[in-house]
Short mmCIF file of C-alpha atoms in Angstrom, two decimals:
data_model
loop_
_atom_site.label_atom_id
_atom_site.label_comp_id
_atom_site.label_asym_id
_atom_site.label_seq_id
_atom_site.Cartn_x
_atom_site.Cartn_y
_atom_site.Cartn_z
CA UNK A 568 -9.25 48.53 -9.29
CA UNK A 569 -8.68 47.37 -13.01
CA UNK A 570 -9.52 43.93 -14.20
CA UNK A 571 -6.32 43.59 -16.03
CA UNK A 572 -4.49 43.73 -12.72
CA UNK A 573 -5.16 39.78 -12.31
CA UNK A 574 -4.32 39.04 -15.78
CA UNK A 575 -1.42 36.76 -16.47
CA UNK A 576 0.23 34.16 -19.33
CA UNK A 577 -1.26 30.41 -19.50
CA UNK A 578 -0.26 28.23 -22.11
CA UNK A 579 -3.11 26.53 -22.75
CA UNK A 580 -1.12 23.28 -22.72
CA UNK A 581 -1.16 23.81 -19.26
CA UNK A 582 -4.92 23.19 -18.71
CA UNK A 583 -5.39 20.21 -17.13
CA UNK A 584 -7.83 17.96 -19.47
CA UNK A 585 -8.00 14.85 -17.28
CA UNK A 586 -7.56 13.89 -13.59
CA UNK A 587 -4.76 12.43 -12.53
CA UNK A 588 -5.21 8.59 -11.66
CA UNK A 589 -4.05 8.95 -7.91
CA UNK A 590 -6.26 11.51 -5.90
CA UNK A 591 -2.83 12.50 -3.69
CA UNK A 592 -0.45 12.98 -6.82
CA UNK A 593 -1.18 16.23 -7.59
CA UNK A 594 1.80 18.29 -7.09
CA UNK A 595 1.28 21.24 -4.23
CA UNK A 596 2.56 24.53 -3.76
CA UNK A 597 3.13 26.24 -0.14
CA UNK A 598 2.56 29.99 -0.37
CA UNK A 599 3.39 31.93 3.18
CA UNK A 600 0.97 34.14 2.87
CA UNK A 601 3.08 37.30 4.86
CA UNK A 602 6.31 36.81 3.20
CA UNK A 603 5.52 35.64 -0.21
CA UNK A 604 7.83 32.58 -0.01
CA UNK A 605 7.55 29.63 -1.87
CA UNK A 606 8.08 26.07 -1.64
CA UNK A 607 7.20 23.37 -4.24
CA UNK A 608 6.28 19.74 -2.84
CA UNK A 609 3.35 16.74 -3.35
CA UNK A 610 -0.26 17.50 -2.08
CA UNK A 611 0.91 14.88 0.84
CA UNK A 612 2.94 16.96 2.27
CA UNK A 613 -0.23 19.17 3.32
CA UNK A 614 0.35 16.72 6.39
CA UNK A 615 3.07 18.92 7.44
CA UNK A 616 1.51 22.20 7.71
CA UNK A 617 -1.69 21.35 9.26
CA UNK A 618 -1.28 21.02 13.68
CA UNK A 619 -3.07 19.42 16.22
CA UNK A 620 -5.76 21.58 17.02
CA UNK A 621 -6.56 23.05 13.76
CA UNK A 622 -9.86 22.44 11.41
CA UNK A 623 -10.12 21.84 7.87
CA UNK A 624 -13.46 22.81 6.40
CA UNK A 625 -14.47 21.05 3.36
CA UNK A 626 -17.65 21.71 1.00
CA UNK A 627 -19.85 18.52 0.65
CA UNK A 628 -21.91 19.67 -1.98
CA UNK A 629 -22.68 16.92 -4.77
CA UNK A 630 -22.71 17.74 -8.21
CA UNK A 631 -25.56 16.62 -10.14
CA UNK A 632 -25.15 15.53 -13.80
CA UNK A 633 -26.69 18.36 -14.85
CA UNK A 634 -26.51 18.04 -18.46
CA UNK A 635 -29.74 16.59 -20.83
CA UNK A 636 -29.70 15.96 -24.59
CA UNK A 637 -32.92 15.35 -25.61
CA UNK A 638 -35.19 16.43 -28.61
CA UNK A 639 -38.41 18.80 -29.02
CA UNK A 640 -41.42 16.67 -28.71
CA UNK A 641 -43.25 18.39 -32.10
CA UNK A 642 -40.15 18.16 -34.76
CA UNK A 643 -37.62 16.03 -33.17
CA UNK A 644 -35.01 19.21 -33.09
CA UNK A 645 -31.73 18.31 -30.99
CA UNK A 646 -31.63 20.32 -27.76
CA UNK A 647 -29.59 19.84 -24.82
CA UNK A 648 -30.11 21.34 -21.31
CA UNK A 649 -28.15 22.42 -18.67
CA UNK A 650 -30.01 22.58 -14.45
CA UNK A 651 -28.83 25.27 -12.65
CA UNK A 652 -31.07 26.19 -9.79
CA UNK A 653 -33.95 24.03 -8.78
CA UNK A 654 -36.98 26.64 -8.78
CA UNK A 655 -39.32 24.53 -6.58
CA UNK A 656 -39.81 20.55 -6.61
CA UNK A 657 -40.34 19.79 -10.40
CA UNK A 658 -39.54 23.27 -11.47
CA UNK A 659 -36.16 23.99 -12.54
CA UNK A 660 -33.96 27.12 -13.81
CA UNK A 661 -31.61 25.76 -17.41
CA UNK A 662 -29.44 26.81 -19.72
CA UNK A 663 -30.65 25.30 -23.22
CA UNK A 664 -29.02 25.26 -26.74
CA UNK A 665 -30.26 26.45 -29.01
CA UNK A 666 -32.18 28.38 -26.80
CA UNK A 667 -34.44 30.42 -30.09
CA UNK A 668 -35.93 27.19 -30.02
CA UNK A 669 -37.70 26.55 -27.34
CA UNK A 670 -40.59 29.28 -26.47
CA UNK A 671 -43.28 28.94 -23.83
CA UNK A 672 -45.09 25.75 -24.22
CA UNK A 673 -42.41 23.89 -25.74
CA UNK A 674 -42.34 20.43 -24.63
CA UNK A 675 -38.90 18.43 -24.63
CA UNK A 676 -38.58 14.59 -24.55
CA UNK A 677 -35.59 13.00 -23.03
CA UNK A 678 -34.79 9.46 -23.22
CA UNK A 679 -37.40 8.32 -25.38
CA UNK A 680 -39.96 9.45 -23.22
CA UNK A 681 -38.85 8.44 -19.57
CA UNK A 682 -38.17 12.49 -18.66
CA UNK A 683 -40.65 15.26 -20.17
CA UNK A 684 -39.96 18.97 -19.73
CA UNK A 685 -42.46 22.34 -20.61
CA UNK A 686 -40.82 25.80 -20.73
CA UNK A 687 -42.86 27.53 -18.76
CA UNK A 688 -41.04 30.94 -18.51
CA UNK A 689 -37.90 32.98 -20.36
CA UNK A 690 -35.45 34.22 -17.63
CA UNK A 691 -32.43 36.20 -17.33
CA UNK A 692 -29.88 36.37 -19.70
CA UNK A 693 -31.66 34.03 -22.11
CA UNK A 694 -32.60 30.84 -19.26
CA UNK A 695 -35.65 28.74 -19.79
CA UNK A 696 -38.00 27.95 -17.01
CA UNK A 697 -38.98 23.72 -17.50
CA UNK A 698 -41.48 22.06 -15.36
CA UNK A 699 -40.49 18.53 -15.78
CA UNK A 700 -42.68 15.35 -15.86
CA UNK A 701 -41.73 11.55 -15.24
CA UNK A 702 -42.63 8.36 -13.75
CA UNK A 703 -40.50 7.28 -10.49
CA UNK A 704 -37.44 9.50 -8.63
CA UNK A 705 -36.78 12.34 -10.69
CA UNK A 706 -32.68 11.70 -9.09
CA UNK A 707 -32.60 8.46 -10.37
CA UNK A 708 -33.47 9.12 -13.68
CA UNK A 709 -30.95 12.28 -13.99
CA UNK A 710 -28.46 9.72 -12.95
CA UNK A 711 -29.21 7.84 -15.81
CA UNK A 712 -29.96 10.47 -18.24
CA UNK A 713 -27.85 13.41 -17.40
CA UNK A 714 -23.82 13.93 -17.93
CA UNK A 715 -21.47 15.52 -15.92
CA UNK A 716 -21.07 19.46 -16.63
CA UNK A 717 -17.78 19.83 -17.08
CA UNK A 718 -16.01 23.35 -17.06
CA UNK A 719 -15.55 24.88 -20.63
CA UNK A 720 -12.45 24.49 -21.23
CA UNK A 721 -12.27 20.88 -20.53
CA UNK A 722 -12.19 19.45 -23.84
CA UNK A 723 -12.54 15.47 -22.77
CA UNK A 724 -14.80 13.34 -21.93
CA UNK A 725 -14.45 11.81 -18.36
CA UNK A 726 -14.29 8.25 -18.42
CA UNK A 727 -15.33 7.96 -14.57
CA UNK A 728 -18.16 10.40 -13.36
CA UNK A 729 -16.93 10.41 -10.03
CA UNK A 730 -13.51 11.22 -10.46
CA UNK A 731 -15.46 15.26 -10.68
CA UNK A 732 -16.84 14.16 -7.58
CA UNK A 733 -15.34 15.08 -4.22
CA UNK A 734 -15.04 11.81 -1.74
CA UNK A 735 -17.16 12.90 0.72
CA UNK A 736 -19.52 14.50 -1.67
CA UNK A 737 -22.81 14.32 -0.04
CA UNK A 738 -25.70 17.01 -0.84
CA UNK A 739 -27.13 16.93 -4.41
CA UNK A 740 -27.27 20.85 -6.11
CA UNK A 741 -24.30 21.62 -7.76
CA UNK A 742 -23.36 22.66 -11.31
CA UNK A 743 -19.66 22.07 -11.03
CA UNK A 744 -17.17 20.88 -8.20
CA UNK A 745 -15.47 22.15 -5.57
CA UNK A 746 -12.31 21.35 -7.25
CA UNK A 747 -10.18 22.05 -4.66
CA UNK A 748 -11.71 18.54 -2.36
CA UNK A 749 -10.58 16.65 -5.34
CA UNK A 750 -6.86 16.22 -4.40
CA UNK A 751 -8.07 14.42 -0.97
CA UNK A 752 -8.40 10.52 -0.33
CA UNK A 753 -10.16 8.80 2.72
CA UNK A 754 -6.94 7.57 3.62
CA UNK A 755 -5.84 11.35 3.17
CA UNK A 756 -8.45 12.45 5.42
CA UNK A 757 -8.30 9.99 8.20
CA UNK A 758 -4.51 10.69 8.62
CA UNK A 759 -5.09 14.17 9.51
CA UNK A 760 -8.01 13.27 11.74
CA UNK A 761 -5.23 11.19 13.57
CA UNK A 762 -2.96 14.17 13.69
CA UNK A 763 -5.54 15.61 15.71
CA UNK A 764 -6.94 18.07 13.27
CA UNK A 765 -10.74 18.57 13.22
CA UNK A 766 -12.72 18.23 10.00
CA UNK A 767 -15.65 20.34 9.25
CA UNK A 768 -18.12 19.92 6.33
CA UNK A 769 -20.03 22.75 5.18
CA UNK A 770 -22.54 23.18 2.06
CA UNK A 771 -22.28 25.76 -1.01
CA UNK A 772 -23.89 24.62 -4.25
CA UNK A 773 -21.48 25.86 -7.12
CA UNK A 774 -23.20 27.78 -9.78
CA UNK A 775 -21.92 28.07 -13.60
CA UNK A 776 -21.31 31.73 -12.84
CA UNK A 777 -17.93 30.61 -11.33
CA UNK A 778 -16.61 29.69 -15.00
CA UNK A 779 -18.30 33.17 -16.25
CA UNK A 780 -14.97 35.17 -16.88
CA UNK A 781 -15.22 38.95 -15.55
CA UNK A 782 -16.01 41.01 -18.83
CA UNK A 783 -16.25 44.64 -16.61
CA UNK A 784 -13.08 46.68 -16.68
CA UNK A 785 -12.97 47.41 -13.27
CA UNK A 786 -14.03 45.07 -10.38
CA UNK A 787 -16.64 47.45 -8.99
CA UNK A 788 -18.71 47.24 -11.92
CA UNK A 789 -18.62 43.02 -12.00
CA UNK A 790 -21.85 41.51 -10.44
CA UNK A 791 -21.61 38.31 -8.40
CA UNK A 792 -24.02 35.54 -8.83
CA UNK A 793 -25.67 34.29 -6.00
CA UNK A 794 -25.20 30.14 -4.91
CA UNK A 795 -26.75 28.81 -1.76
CA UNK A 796 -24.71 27.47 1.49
CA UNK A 797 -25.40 25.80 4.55
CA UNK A 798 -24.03 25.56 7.74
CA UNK A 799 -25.04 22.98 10.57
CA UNK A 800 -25.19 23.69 14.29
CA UNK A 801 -22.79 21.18 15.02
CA UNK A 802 -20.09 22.79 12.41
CA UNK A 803 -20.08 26.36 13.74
CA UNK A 804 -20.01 25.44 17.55
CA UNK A 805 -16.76 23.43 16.24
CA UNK A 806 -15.33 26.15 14.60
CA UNK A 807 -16.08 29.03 17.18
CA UNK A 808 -14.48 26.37 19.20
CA UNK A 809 -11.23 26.01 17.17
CA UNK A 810 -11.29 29.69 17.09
CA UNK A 811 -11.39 30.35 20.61
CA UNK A 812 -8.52 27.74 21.41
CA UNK A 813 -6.09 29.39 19.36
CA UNK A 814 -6.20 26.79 16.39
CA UNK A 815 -6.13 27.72 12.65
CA UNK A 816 -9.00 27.37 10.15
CA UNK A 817 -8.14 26.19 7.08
CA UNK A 818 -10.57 26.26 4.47
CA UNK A 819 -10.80 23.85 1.16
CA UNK A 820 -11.59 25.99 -1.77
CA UNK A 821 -13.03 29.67 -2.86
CA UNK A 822 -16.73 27.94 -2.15
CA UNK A 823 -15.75 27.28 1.46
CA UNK A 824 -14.03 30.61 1.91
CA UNK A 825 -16.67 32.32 0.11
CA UNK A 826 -19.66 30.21 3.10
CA UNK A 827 -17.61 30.77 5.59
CA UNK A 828 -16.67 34.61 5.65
CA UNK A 829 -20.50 35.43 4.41
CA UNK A 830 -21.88 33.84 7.85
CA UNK A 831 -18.73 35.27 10.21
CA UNK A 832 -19.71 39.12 8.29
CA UNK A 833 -23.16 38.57 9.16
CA UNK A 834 -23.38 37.27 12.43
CA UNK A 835 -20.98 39.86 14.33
CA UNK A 836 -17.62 37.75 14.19
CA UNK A 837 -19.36 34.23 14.82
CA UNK A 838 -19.85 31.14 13.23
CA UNK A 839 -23.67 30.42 13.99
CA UNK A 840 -25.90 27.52 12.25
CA UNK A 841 -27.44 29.19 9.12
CA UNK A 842 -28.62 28.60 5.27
CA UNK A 843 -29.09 31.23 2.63
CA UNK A 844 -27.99 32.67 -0.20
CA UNK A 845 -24.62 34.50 -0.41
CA UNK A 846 -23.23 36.36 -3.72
CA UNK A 847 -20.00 37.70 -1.34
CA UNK A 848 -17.27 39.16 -3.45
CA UNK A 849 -14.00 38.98 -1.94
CA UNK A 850 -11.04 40.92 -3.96
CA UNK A 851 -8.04 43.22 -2.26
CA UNK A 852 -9.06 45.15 0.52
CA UNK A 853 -11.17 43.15 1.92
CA UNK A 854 -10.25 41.77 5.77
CA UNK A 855 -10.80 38.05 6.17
CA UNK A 856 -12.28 37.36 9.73
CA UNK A 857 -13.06 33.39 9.41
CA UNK A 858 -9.89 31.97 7.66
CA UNK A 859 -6.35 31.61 8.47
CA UNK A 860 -5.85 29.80 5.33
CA UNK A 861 -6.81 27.93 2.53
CA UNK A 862 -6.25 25.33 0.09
CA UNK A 863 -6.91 25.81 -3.67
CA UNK A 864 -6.69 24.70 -7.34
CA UNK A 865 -4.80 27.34 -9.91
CA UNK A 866 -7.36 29.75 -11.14
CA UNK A 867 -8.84 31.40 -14.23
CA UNK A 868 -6.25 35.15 -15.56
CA UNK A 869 -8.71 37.51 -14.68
CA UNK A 870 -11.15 35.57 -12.45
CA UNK A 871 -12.91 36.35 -9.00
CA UNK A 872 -11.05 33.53 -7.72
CA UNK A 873 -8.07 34.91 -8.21
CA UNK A 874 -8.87 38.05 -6.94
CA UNK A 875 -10.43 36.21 -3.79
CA UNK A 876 -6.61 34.38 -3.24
CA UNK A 877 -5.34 37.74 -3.89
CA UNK A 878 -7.11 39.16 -1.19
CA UNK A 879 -5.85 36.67 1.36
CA UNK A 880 -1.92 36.21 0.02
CA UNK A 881 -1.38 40.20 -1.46
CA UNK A 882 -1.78 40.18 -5.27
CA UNK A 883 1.86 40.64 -6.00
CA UNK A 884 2.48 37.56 -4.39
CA UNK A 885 -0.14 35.24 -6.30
CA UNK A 886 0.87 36.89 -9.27
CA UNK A 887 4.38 35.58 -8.56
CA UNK A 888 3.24 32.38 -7.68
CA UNK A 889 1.33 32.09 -10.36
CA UNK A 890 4.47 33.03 -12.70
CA UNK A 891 6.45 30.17 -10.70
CA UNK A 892 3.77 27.40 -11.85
CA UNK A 893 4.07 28.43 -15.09
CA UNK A 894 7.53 28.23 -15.10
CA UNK A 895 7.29 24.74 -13.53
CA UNK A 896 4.73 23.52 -15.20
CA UNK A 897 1.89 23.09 -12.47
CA UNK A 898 -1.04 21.66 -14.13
CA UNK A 899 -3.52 24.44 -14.00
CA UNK A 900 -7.65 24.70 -12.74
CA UNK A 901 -10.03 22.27 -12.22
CA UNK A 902 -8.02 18.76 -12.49
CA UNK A 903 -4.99 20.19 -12.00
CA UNK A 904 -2.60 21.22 -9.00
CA UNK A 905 -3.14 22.88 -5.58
CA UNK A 906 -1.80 25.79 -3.81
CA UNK A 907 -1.52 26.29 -0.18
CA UNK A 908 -1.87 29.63 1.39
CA UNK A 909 -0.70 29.62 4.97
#
């Protein structure tokens, strides 16, 4: 299946730069997934589709601020650094700029002194290996230190850090957000606990590979990355629960979707208490076996998100839908509007 298939026109003015003030003000769109039907309301209005009986499943990950400026200790070069996968305690996988610079043995300051790295190793695609070295909780001082990694294409700074935080954010491991969580408020949440719909937390820790655009010309040849989920005891004897009583499962995101149908496909149809990592690519033709349906942000022309929506809704109809927000100016990916695919 070609690449170009999920291609489609964004104006870039369309990109949503900044988050909206109010969580719940995003504007929504309600995709029936069978007919192709659209309707256009406010992200409150999700109030309306969900049913007693039903579970949304939301990722709790926490996203670190990932990002460290900092200098080389011997000539006082700029560098900055980017964590993506915590190796072991102190040991971390980066991204660093300019990475020509820093060789084994290197030794980066950050801080004026208060965090130390050593590359220790050269990894795929150009990574460094650090082994960092500090005084007190290594968390504490990233919260001080460290920025927010925001997506490429935002262009602004974000004047509060934890408006690209999720409310119910919880574990710490993430390179980006789960974008989709965004839109929801406590108030939000606790209204559709009162409608008698269950809500389910799960883990995935978003890797930067979900920004890497697919450069293959056919989807076969693309390569996943791999990001690490987890999935309590108490969670999956809810959902096998919901399951069994006839309710829906709606899940909040592609990270979600992507936890949740890797543990169904490998435990024979069941939700069971697990951890690992999953690099699960879902594009037309595959059969979804946790979901029913899912909320979502607009997504990247060309992007294994889309394909993963496209798999669930038919890819005629997302590329339809995704013509409509154009025409109606939907604000588009990570701060911008949702979709709902029912």
């Amino acid at each position: 299946m070609k690449v170009d298939l999920f291609d489609f026109h964004l104006p870039e003015e369309l990109i949503a730069q900044t988050p909206l003030e109010d969580r719940e003000a995003s504007r929504l769109m309600i995709l029936d997934k069978k007919t192709g039907d659209i309707t256009h309301s406010h992200f409150r209005s999700i109030l309306s589709y969900l049913h007693e009986g039903d579970c949304l499943v939301l990722n709790d990950t926490r996203v670190l601020p990932a990002r460290l400026y900092g200098v080389k200790d011997n000539t006082g070069a700029n560098v900055e650094v980017l964590l993506l996968k915590q190796e072991k305690e102190d040991t971390w996988e980066t991204l660093v700029k300019p990475a020509k610079r820093v060789k084994e043995g290197t030794v980066l300051n950050f801080g004026e002194g208060k965090l130390k790295a050593i590359c220790t190793g050269i990894g795929e695609h150009g990574g460094r290996y650090l082994d960092f070295q500090y005084d007190g909780i290594f968390y504490e001082i990233l919260d001080e230190l460290g920025e927010m990694p925001l997506p490429p294409y935002i262009r602004e700074q974000l004047d509060d850090q934890d408006r690209y935080q999720t409310v119910f954010a919880k574990h710490r491991g993430s390179a980006a957000a789960p974008t989709a969580g965004l839109h929801f408020t406590e108030e939000l949440l606790q209204e559709i606990r009162n409608k008698g719909v269950h809500i389910a937390f799960i883990t995935l820790h978003v890797g930067l590979g979900t920004f890497r655009p697919v450069s293959a010309d056919t989807i076969d040849e693309h390569e996943m990355h791999s990001e690490f989920y987890q999935m309590t005891e108490g969670t999956a004897r809810l959902l096998n629960q919901v399951k069994e009583a006839g309710g829906k499962i709606i899940s909040v995101g592609t990270t979600s979707t992507r936890t949740l149908e890797t543990i169904v496909k490998n435990n024979g149809g069941k939700f069971v208490e697990s951890s690992g990592w999953t690099n699960i690519f879902i594009y037309p033709g595959y059969k979804y076996e946790a979901i029913d349906g899912l909320v979502t942000n607009f997504h990247l022309p060309k992007s294994t998100l889309i394909m993963l929506v496209s798999a669930l809704a038919g890819r005629e109809n997302i590329i339809h839908a995704y013509e409509q927000a154009v025409k109606e100016r939907y604000r588009f990916f990570s701060f911008g509007d949702a979709m709902l695919i029912i």
